[in-house]
Amino acid sequence: MENPIAVAPVNWLRLCALGMIWGASFMAVSVALQGVGPLTVVAVRLCLGAVFLLVLCRATGRGLPRRRGPGAGRLWAFIVAMGLFSNALPFFLLSWGQQVVASGFAGVCMAAVPLLVLPLAHFLVPGERMHLRRAVGFVMGTLGVAVLIGPEALRSTGAEFEMLARLACVAAAGCYAVGSIFTRLAPEVDRLSLAAAVLTVAAVVFTPYALMAEGLPEMPQGRVLWALVYLGLLPTGVAQILLVQVIRDAGPVFLSLVNYQVPIWSIIFGAVVLFEALPPSLYLGLALILGGVALSQLGALRRLFGAG
């Protein structure tokens, strides 16, 4: 059975934009870490992203979603859940887990997000039915990312708490999957206001933890400062708007395809901007990823190109 949720061409553009924005963010994170700790990077991203969206709401005459009246409590319950599961909890789990596990392991876990979204959406989201072709396509995409990253992702580091750290990365992937379901099922509200509220909740929850763990950082300078500003505005603020739009319009299963794009864009930007060597597994991984996306979204692609 084909997915009855229509995927408009603009959502393919939004998906590609998200992949590029998040793929390029790895370079900015590397620069930011030269001046502040990993938890501080996350906290600054969330705070800057929240402030950016709140200012944008104010400039366009919008406010945060209503806090009183019929349905307000239910709406804010979803907003809190989205802030926790889409931002604060996975950021916390990844920031802790990546201090212990091999660097590519988290990447493979993020590639598994679509496989986690698929059964959740099947049971919880109207119109998001799981079928064999879609499942096979998602498995192909996940294998493609694993090939792209390479076998070192699964190599043991021998560090203490490594198993717990791996579980934390898997749990982070689960959080992203659950967060996308909450985003789809949330009551209808202005999407810019929704994105601003979600980031505000995430910033309020995560920032105290970062301050307790790493303390108040010194004012960053130069490239570190600009990297943090970039991370707050684009991969956090703008990306949150696009994420909400794609999930609300095309569903969480479609949005989860971005997890296959991010490592590709990361490698492309690394080669073009930092002159890093392309991995020999690039073409096989790319073929598996593109084949998996095409197979899982065959109906949407036919409609997009007027063939069905």
mmCIF file of C-alpha atoms in Angstrom:
data_model
loop_
_atom_site.group_PDB
_atom_site.id
_atom_site.type_symbol
_atom_site.label_atom_id
_atom_site.label_comp_id
_atom_site.label_asym_id
_atom_site.label_seq_id
_atom_site.Cartn_x
_atom_site.Cartn_y
_atom_site.Cartn_z
ATOM 1 C CA MET A 1 0.000 0.000 0.000
ATOM 2 C CA GLU A 2 1.353 3.414 -0.972
ATOM 3 C CA ASN A 3 1.741 6.095 1.649
ATOM 4 C CA PRO A 4 -1.397 8.272 1.369
ATOM 5 C CA ILE A 5 0.425 11.293 2.799
ATOM 6 C CA ALA A 6 1.230 13.497 -0.193
ATOM 7 C CA VAL A 7 4.831 14.703 -0.370
ATOM 8 C CA ALA A 8 4.911 18.073 -2.103
ATOM 9 C CA PRO A 9 8.063 19.015 -4.070
ATOM 10 C CA VAL A 10 8.857 21.766 -1.553
ATOM 11 C CA ASN A 11 9.357 19.116 1.126
ATOM 12 C CA TRP A 12 12.052 17.411 -0.947
ATOM 13 C CA LEU A 13 13.809 20.795 -1.101
ATOM 14 C CA ARG A 14 13.397 21.240 2.671
ATOM 15 C CA LEU A 15 14.781 17.746 3.252
ATOM 16 C CA CYS A 16 17.837 18.466 1.105
ATOM 17 C CA ALA A 17 18.330 21.793 2.882
ATOM 18 C CA LEU A 18 18.238 20.062 6.264
ATOM 19 C CA GLY A 19 20.785 17.495 5.103
ATOM 20 C CA MET A 20 23.145 20.221 3.888
ATOM 21 C CA ILE A 21 22.732 22.364 7.013
ATOM 22 C CA TRP A 22 23.299 19.485 9.433
ATOM 23 C CA GLY A 23 26.067 17.988 7.279
ATOM 24 C CA ALA A 24 27.969 21.293 7.291
ATOM 25 C CA SER A 25 27.527 21.673 11.040
ATOM 26 C CA PHE A 26 30.257 19.109 11.767
ATOM 27 C CA MET A 27 32.905 21.593 10.592
ATOM 28 C CA ALA A 28 31.459 24.328 12.799
ATOM 29 C CA VAL A 29 31.338 21.989 15.808
ATOM 30 C CA SER A 30 35.019 21.123 15.296
ATOM 31 C CA VAL A 31 35.911 24.816 15.325
ATOM 32 C CA ALA A 32 33.693 25.599 18.327
ATOM 33 C CA LEU A 33 35.251 22.789 20.374
ATOM 34 C CA GLN A 34 38.613 24.562 20.106
ATOM 35 C CA GLY A 35 37.320 27.158 22.565
ATOM 36 C CA VAL A 36 34.510 25.623 24.667
ATOM 37 C CA GLY A 37 33.435 22.200 25.931
ATOM 38 C CA PRO A 38 30.979 19.905 24.111
ATOM 39 C CA LEU A 39 28.112 20.519 26.539
ATOM 40 C CA THR A 40 28.612 24.268 26.287
ATOM 41 C CA VAL A 41 28.461 24.003 22.493
ATOM 42 C CA VAL A 42 25.061 22.328 22.759
ATOM 43 C CA ALA A 43 23.763 24.794 25.357
ATOM 44 C CA VAL A 44 24.892 27.811 23.307
ATOM 45 C CA ARG A 45 23.321 26.322 20.176
ATOM 46 C CA LEU A 46 19.994 25.844 21.929
ATOM 47 C CA CYS A 47 20.000 29.264 23.577
ATOM 48 C CA LEU A 48 20.989 31.146 20.418
ATOM 49 C CA GLY A 49 18.498 29.141 18.355
ATOM 50 C CA ALA A 50 15.707 29.844 20.839
ATOM 51 C CA VAL A 51 16.507 33.568 21.000
ATOM 52 C CA PHE A 52 16.678 33.759 17.198
ATOM 53 C CA LEU A 53 13.244 32.163 16.801
ATOM 54 C CA LEU A 54 11.711 34.223 19.609
ATOM 55 C CA VAL A 55 12.976 37.436 17.951
ATOM 56 C CA LEU A 56 11.639 36.201 14.605
ATOM 57 C CA CYS A 57 8.249 35.524 16.200
ATOM 58 C CA ARG A 58 8.202 39.018 17.683
ATOM 59 C CA ALA A 59 9.243 40.636 14.388
ATOM 60 C CA THR A 60 6.470 38.862 12.487
ATOM 61 C CA GLY A 61 3.787 39.649 15.045
ATOM 62 C CA ARG A 62 3.578 36.152 16.473
ATOM 63 C CA GLY A 63 3.938 35.005 20.036
ATOM 64 C CA LEU A 64 4.476 31.667 21.715
ATOM 65 C CA PRO A 65 1.556 29.230 21.553
ATOM 66 C CA ARG A 66 -1.311 30.001 23.916
ATOM 67 C CA ARG A 67 -0.763 28.966 27.532
ATOM 68 C CA ARG A 68 -4.390 29.262 28.626
ATOM 69 C CA GLY A 69 -7.725 28.243 27.230
ATOM 70 C CA PRO A 70 -9.164 25.042 25.762
ATOM 71 C CA GLY A 71 -6.471 22.611 24.649
ATOM 72 C CA ALA A 72 -3.558 24.742 25.853
ATOM 73 C CA GLY A 73 -2.427 22.187 28.425
ATOM 74 C CA ARG A 74 -2.412 19.388 25.844
ATOM 75 C CA LEU A 75 -0.536 21.574 23.352
ATOM 76 C CA TRP A 76 2.203 22.459 25.849
ATOM 77 C CA ALA A 77 2.506 18.827 26.915
ATOM 78 C CA PHE A 78 3.422 18.062 23.306
ATOM 79 C CA ILE A 79 5.807 21.028 23.162
ATOM 80 C CA VAL A 80 7.619 19.850 26.304
ATOM 81 C CA ALA A 81 7.800 16.316 24.907
ATOM 82 C CA MET A 82 9.201 17.639 21.610
ATOM 83 C CA GLY A 83 11.787 19.787 23.405
ATOM 84 C CA LEU A 84 12.899 16.835 25.522
ATOM 85 C CA PHE A 85 12.888 14.042 22.940
ATOM 86 C CA SER A 86 13.974 16.009 19.846
ATOM 87 C CA ASN A 87 16.637 18.148 21.519
ATOM 88 C CA ALA A 88 17.558 18.030 25.219
ATOM 89 C CA LEU A 89 17.634 14.266 25.884
ATOM 90 C CA PRO A 90 19.400 13.128 22.678
ATOM 91 C CA PHE A 91 21.900 16.009 22.948
ATOM 92 C CA PHE A 92 22.681 14.940 26.520
ATOM 93 C CA LEU A 93 22.974 11.248 25.613
ATOM 94 C CA LEU A 94 25.157 11.893 22.571
ATOM 95 C CA SER A 95 27.426 14.386 24.330
ATOM 96 C CA TRP A 96 28.079 11.823 27.063
ATOM 97 C CA GLY A 97 28.267 8.749 24.826
ATOM 98 C CA GLN A 98 30.602 10.253 22.230
ATOM 99 C CA GLN A 99 33.238 10.866 24.891
ATOM 100 C CA VAL A 100 33.657 7.069 25.124
ATOM 101 C CA VAL A 101 32.549 5.295 21.930
ATOM 102 C CA ALA A 102 34.329 5.265 18.578
ATOM 103 C CA SER A 103 33.516 8.416 16.646
ATOM 104 C CA GLY A 104 31.558 6.712 13.858
ATOM 105 C CA PHE A 105 29.307 4.686 16.152
ATOM 106 C CA ALA A 106 26.976 7.602 16.821
ATOM 107 C CA GLY A 107 26.715 8.159 13.071
ATOM 108 C CA VAL A 108 25.556 4.593 12.517
ATOM 109 C CA CYS A 109 23.043 5.002 15.368
ATOM 110 C CA MET A 110 21.627 8.133 13.746
ATOM 111 C CA ALA A 111 21.290 6.243 10.478
ATOM 112 C CA ALA A 112 19.117 3.734 12.340
ATOM 113 C CA VAL A 113 16.578 6.446 13.261
ATOM 114 C CA PRO A 114 14.426 5.719 10.169
ATOM 115 C CA LEU A 115 14.231 2.047 11.178
ATOM 116 C CA LEU A 116 12.956 3.121 14.603
ATOM 117 C CA VAL A 117 10.515 5.659 13.178
ATOM 118 C CA LEU A 118 8.976 3.139 10.779
ATOM 119 C CA PRO A 119 7.193 0.850 13.310
ATOM 120 C CA LEU A 120 6.306 3.756 15.611
ATOM 121 C CA ALA A 121 4.677 5.676 12.760
ATOM 122 C CA HIS A 122 2.904 2.512 11.557
ATOM 123 C CA PHE A 123 1.002 2.203 14.825
ATOM 124 C CA LEU A 124 0.734 5.840 15.930
ATOM 125 C CA VAL A 125 0.508 8.079 12.838
ATOM 126 C CA PRO A 126 -2.495 7.805 10.501
ATOM 127 C CA GLY A 127 -1.418 7.231 6.912
ATOM 128 C CA GLU A 128 2.126 6.067 7.714
ATOM 129 C CA ARG A 129 1.830 2.364 6.902
ATOM 130 C CA MET A 130 4.850 0.069 7.068
ATOM 131 C CA HIS A 131 5.301 -2.309 4.140
ATOM 132 C CA LEU A 132 8.055 -4.599 2.860
ATOM 133 C CA ARG A 133 9.407 -2.295 0.142
ATOM 134 C CA ARG A 134 9.741 0.627 2.537
ATOM 135 C CA ALA A 135 11.393 -1.532 5.212
ATOM 136 C CA VAL A 136 13.874 -2.986 2.702
ATOM 137 C CA GLY A 137 14.685 0.508 1.452
ATOM 138 C CA PHE A 138 15.358 1.761 4.963
ATOM 139 C CA VAL A 139 17.601 -1.219 5.719
ATOM 140 C CA MET A 140 19.532 -0.492 2.509
ATOM 141 C CA GLY A 141 19.960 3.143 3.528
ATOM 142 C CA THR A 142 21.204 2.220 6.994
ATOM 143 C CA LEU A 143 23.686 -0.280 5.524
ATOM 144 C CA GLY A 144 24.837 2.440 3.122
ATOM 145 C CA VAL A 145 25.691 4.769 5.999
ATOM 146 C CA ALA A 146 27.485 1.925 7.801
ATOM 147 C CA VAL A 147 29.553 1.238 4.665
ATOM 148 C CA LEU A 148 30.234 4.960 4.264
ATOM 149 C CA ILE A 149 31.507 5.352 7.828
ATOM 150 C CA GLY A 150 33.444 2.089 7.756
ATOM 151 C CA PRO A 151 34.090 -0.828 10.142
ATOM 152 C CA GLU A 152 35.972 1.355 12.625
ATOM 153 C CA ALA A 153 32.597 2.622 13.828
ATOM 154 C CA LEU A 154 31.938 -0.716 15.522
ATOM 155 C CA ARG A 155 35.458 -1.214 16.854
ATOM 156 C CA SER A 156 35.744 -1.356 20.612
ATOM 157 C CA THR A 157 37.715 1.414 22.298
ATOM 158 C CA GLY A 158 38.241 -0.613 25.463
ATOM 159 C CA ALA A 159 37.179 2.363 27.546
ATOM 160 C CA GLU A 160 35.315 2.082 30.815
ATOM 161 C CA PHE A 161 31.525 2.326 30.484
ATOM 162 C CA GLU A 162 31.772 1.718 26.731
ATOM 163 C CA MET A 163 28.671 -0.492 26.688
ATOM 164 C CA LEU A 164 26.669 2.145 28.570
ATOM 165 C CA ALA A 165 27.938 4.796 26.162
ATOM 166 C CA ARG A 166 26.823 2.709 23.193
ATOM 167 C CA LEU A 167 23.416 2.249 24.784
ATOM 168 C CA ALA A 168 23.264 6.033 25.277
ATOM 169 C CA CYS A 169 23.838 6.586 21.539
ATOM 170 C CA VAL A 170 21.158 4.037 20.658
ATOM 171 C CA ALA A 171 18.812 5.684 23.165
ATOM 172 C CA ALA A 172 19.512 9.061 21.519
ATOM 173 C CA ALA A 173 18.386 7.610 18.188
ATOM 174 C CA GLY A 174 15.245 6.362 19.910
ATOM 175 C CA CYS A 175 14.636 9.832 21.326
ATOM 176 C CA TYR A 176 14.808 11.403 17.868
ATOM 177 C CA ALA A 177 12.330 8.816 16.576
ATOM 178 C CA VAL A 178 9.894 9.452 19.447
ATOM 179 C CA GLY A 179 10.334 13.227 19.092
ATOM 180 C CA SER A 180 9.363 13.100 15.419
ATOM 181 C CA ILE A 181 6.171 11.225 16.308
ATOM 182 C CA PHE A 182 5.266 13.845 18.935
ATOM 183 C CA THR A 183 5.914 16.580 16.357
ATOM 184 C CA ARG A 184 3.532 14.969 13.887
ATOM 185 C CA LEU A 185 0.781 14.354 16.445
ATOM 186 C CA ALA A 186 0.934 17.763 18.170
ATOM 187 C CA PRO A 187 -2.182 19.946 17.836
ATOM 188 C CA GLU A 188 -2.147 22.342 14.904
ATOM 189 C CA VAL A 189 -0.587 25.712 15.754
ATOM 190 C CA ASP A 190 1.531 28.351 14.014
ATOM 191 C CA ARG A 191 4.695 26.487 13.052
ATOM 192 C CA LEU A 192 7.170 29.271 13.776
ATOM 193 C CA SER A 193 5.662 29.683 17.230
ATOM 194 C CA LEU A 194 5.834 25.923 17.748
ATOM 195 C CA ALA A 195 9.503 25.753 16.735
ATOM 196 C CA ALA A 196 10.374 28.674 19.046
ATOM 197 C CA ALA A 197 8.575 27.091 21.999
ATOM 198 C CA VAL A 198 10.294 23.730 21.451
ATOM 199 C CA LEU A 199 13.796 25.237 21.374
ATOM 200 C CA THR A 200 13.023 27.413 24.403
ATOM 201 C CA VAL A 201 11.998 24.353 26.419
ATOM 202 C CA ALA A 202 15.110 22.460 25.290
ATOM 203 C CA ALA A 203 17.396 25.377 26.191
ATOM 204 C CA VAL A 204 15.818 25.768 29.639
ATOM 205 C CA VAL A 205 16.253 22.045 30.338
ATOM 206 C CA PHE A 206 19.765 21.533 28.945
ATOM 207 C CA THR A 207 21.601 24.728 29.891
ATOM 208 C CA PRO A 208 21.648 24.143 33.695
ATOM 209 C CA TYR A 209 23.172 20.699 33.115
ATOM 210 C CA ALA A 210 25.897 22.180 30.894
ATOM 211 C CA LEU A 211 26.695 24.882 33.454
ATOM 212 C CA MET A 212 26.927 22.348 36.286
ATOM 213 C CA ALA A 213 29.160 20.019 34.265
ATOM 214 C CA GLU A 214 31.469 22.532 32.550
ATOM 215 C CA GLY A 215 30.938 25.792 34.374
ATOM 216 C CA LEU A 216 30.472 29.255 32.910
ATOM 217 C CA PRO A 217 32.768 29.516 29.862
ATOM 218 C CA GLU A 218 34.921 32.489 28.989
ATOM 219 C CA MET A 219 33.656 34.705 26.199
ATOM 220 C CA PRO A 220 34.714 32.949 22.960
ATOM 221 C CA GLN A 221 36.673 34.896 20.392
ATOM 222 C CA GLY A 222 37.290 34.861 16.659
ATOM 223 C CA ARG A 223 36.455 31.715 14.743
ATOM 224 C CA VAL A 224 35.055 29.975 17.813
ATOM 225 C CA LEU A 225 32.520 32.760 18.320
ATOM 226 C CA TRP A 226 31.423 32.743 14.681
ATOM 227 C CA ALA A 227 31.149 28.954 14.695
ATOM 228 C CA LEU A 228 28.830 29.099 17.719
ATOM 229 C CA VAL A 229 26.724 31.831 16.101
ATOM 230 C CA TYR A 230 26.422 29.746 12.933
ATOM 231 C CA LEU A 231 25.452 26.637 14.920
ATOM 232 C CA GLY A 232 22.768 28.548 16.821
ATOM 233 C CA LEU A 233 21.234 30.228 13.782
ATOM 234 C CA LEU A 234 21.284 27.615 11.001
ATOM 235 C CA PRO A 235 21.643 23.999 12.246
ATOM 236 C CA THR A 236 19.523 24.762 15.317
ATOM 237 C CA GLY A 237 17.190 27.733 14.703
ATOM 238 C CA VAL A 238 16.447 27.497 10.970
ATOM 239 C CA ALA A 239 16.678 23.695 11.048
ATOM 240 C CA GLN A 240 14.022 23.514 13.765
ATOM 241 C CA ILE A 241 11.614 25.458 11.543
ATOM 242 C CA LEU A 242 12.308 23.188 8.561
ATOM 243 C CA LEU A 243 12.027 20.070 10.732
ATOM 244 C CA VAL A 244 8.591 21.087 12.005
ATOM 245 C CA GLN A 245 7.416 21.969 8.499
ATOM 246 C CA VAL A 246 8.543 18.675 6.953
ATOM 247 C CA ILE A 247 7.122 16.479 9.705
ATOM 248 C CA ARG A 248 3.788 18.334 9.774
ATOM 249 C CA ASP A 249 3.453 18.277 5.960
ATOM 250 C CA ALA A 250 5.085 14.999 4.885
ATOM 251 C CA GLY A 251 5.288 12.915 8.056
ATOM 252 C CA PRO A 252 8.032 11.596 10.361
ATOM 253 C CA VAL A 253 8.962 8.685 8.067
ATOM 254 C CA PHE A 254 9.821 11.077 5.244
ATOM 255 C CA LEU A 255 11.762 13.403 7.571
ATOM 256 C CA SER A 256 13.809 10.459 8.885
ATOM 257 C CA LEU A 257 15.430 10.152 5.431
ATOM 258 C CA VAL A 258 17.569 13.168 6.352
ATOM 259 C CA ASN A 259 19.650 10.845 8.537
ATOM 260 C CA TYR A 260 20.978 9.213 5.357
ATOM 261 C CA GLN A 261 21.927 12.574 3.848
ATOM 262 C CA VAL A 262 23.904 14.048 6.741
ATOM 263 C CA PRO A 263 27.031 11.830 6.482
ATOM 264 C CA ILE A 264 27.110 12.326 2.697
ATOM 265 C CA TRP A 265 27.054 16.115 3.001
ATOM 266 C CA SER A 266 29.582 15.967 5.833
ATOM 267 C CA ILE A 267 32.020 14.093 3.595
ATOM 268 C CA ILE A 268 31.358 16.419 0.640
ATOM 269 C CA PHE A 269 31.956 19.575 2.701
ATOM 270 C CA GLY A 270 35.055 18.017 4.259
ATOM 271 C CA ALA A 271 36.474 17.303 0.802
ATOM 272 C CA VAL A 272 35.549 20.659 -0.769
ATOM 273 C CA VAL A 273 36.298 23.006 2.146
ATOM 274 C CA LEU A 274 38.892 21.132 4.210
ATOM 275 C CA PHE A 275 40.461 19.182 1.305
ATOM 276 C CA GLU A 276 39.959 15.867 3.079
ATOM 277 C CA ALA A 277 40.407 12.677 1.058
ATOM 278 C CA LEU A 278 37.223 10.961 -0.071
ATOM 279 C CA PRO A 279 36.778 7.549 1.563
ATOM 280 C CA PRO A 280 37.068 4.569 -0.829
ATOM 281 C CA SER A 281 33.668 3.351 0.386
ATOM 282 C CA LEU A 282 31.945 6.552 -0.780
ATOM 283 C CA TYR A 283 30.466 5.250 -4.027
ATOM 284 C CA LEU A 284 29.188 1.932 -2.654
ATOM 285 C CA GLY A 285 27.709 3.676 0.387
ATOM 286 C CA LEU A 286 26.157 6.365 -1.798
ATOM 287 C CA ALA A 287 24.632 3.766 -4.132
ATOM 288 C CA LEU A 288 23.065 1.899 -1.197
ATOM 289 C CA ILE A 289 21.721 5.099 0.359
ATOM 290 C CA LEU A 290 20.215 6.468 -2.859
ATOM 291 C CA GLY A 291 18.826 3.050 -3.768
ATOM 292 C CA GLY A 292 17.266 2.707 -0.323
ATOM 293 C CA VAL A 293 15.695 6.171 -0.488
ATOM 294 C CA ALA A 294 14.326 5.511 -3.985
ATOM 295 C CA LEU A 295 12.884 2.150 -2.938
ATOM 296 C CA SER A 296 11.284 3.431 0.262
ATOM 297 C CA GLN A 297 9.811 6.526 -1.414
ATOM 298 C CA LEU A 298 8.960 5.058 -4.811
ATOM 299 C CA GLY A 299 5.356 6.266 -4.757
ATOM 300 C CA ALA A 300 6.323 9.791 -3.739
ATOM 301 C CA LEU A 301 9.024 9.935 -6.427
ATOM 302 C CA ARG A 302 6.584 8.765 -9.090
ATOM 303 C CA ARG A 303 4.158 11.523 -8.097
ATOM 304 C CA LEU A 304 6.989 14.059 -7.976
ATOM 305 C CA PHE A 305 8.094 13.324 -11.533
ATOM 306 C CA GLY A 306 4.583 12.823 -12.881
ATOM 307 C CA ALA A 307 4.911 9.095 -13.506
ATOM 308 C CA GLY A 308 2.155 7.913 -11.243
#
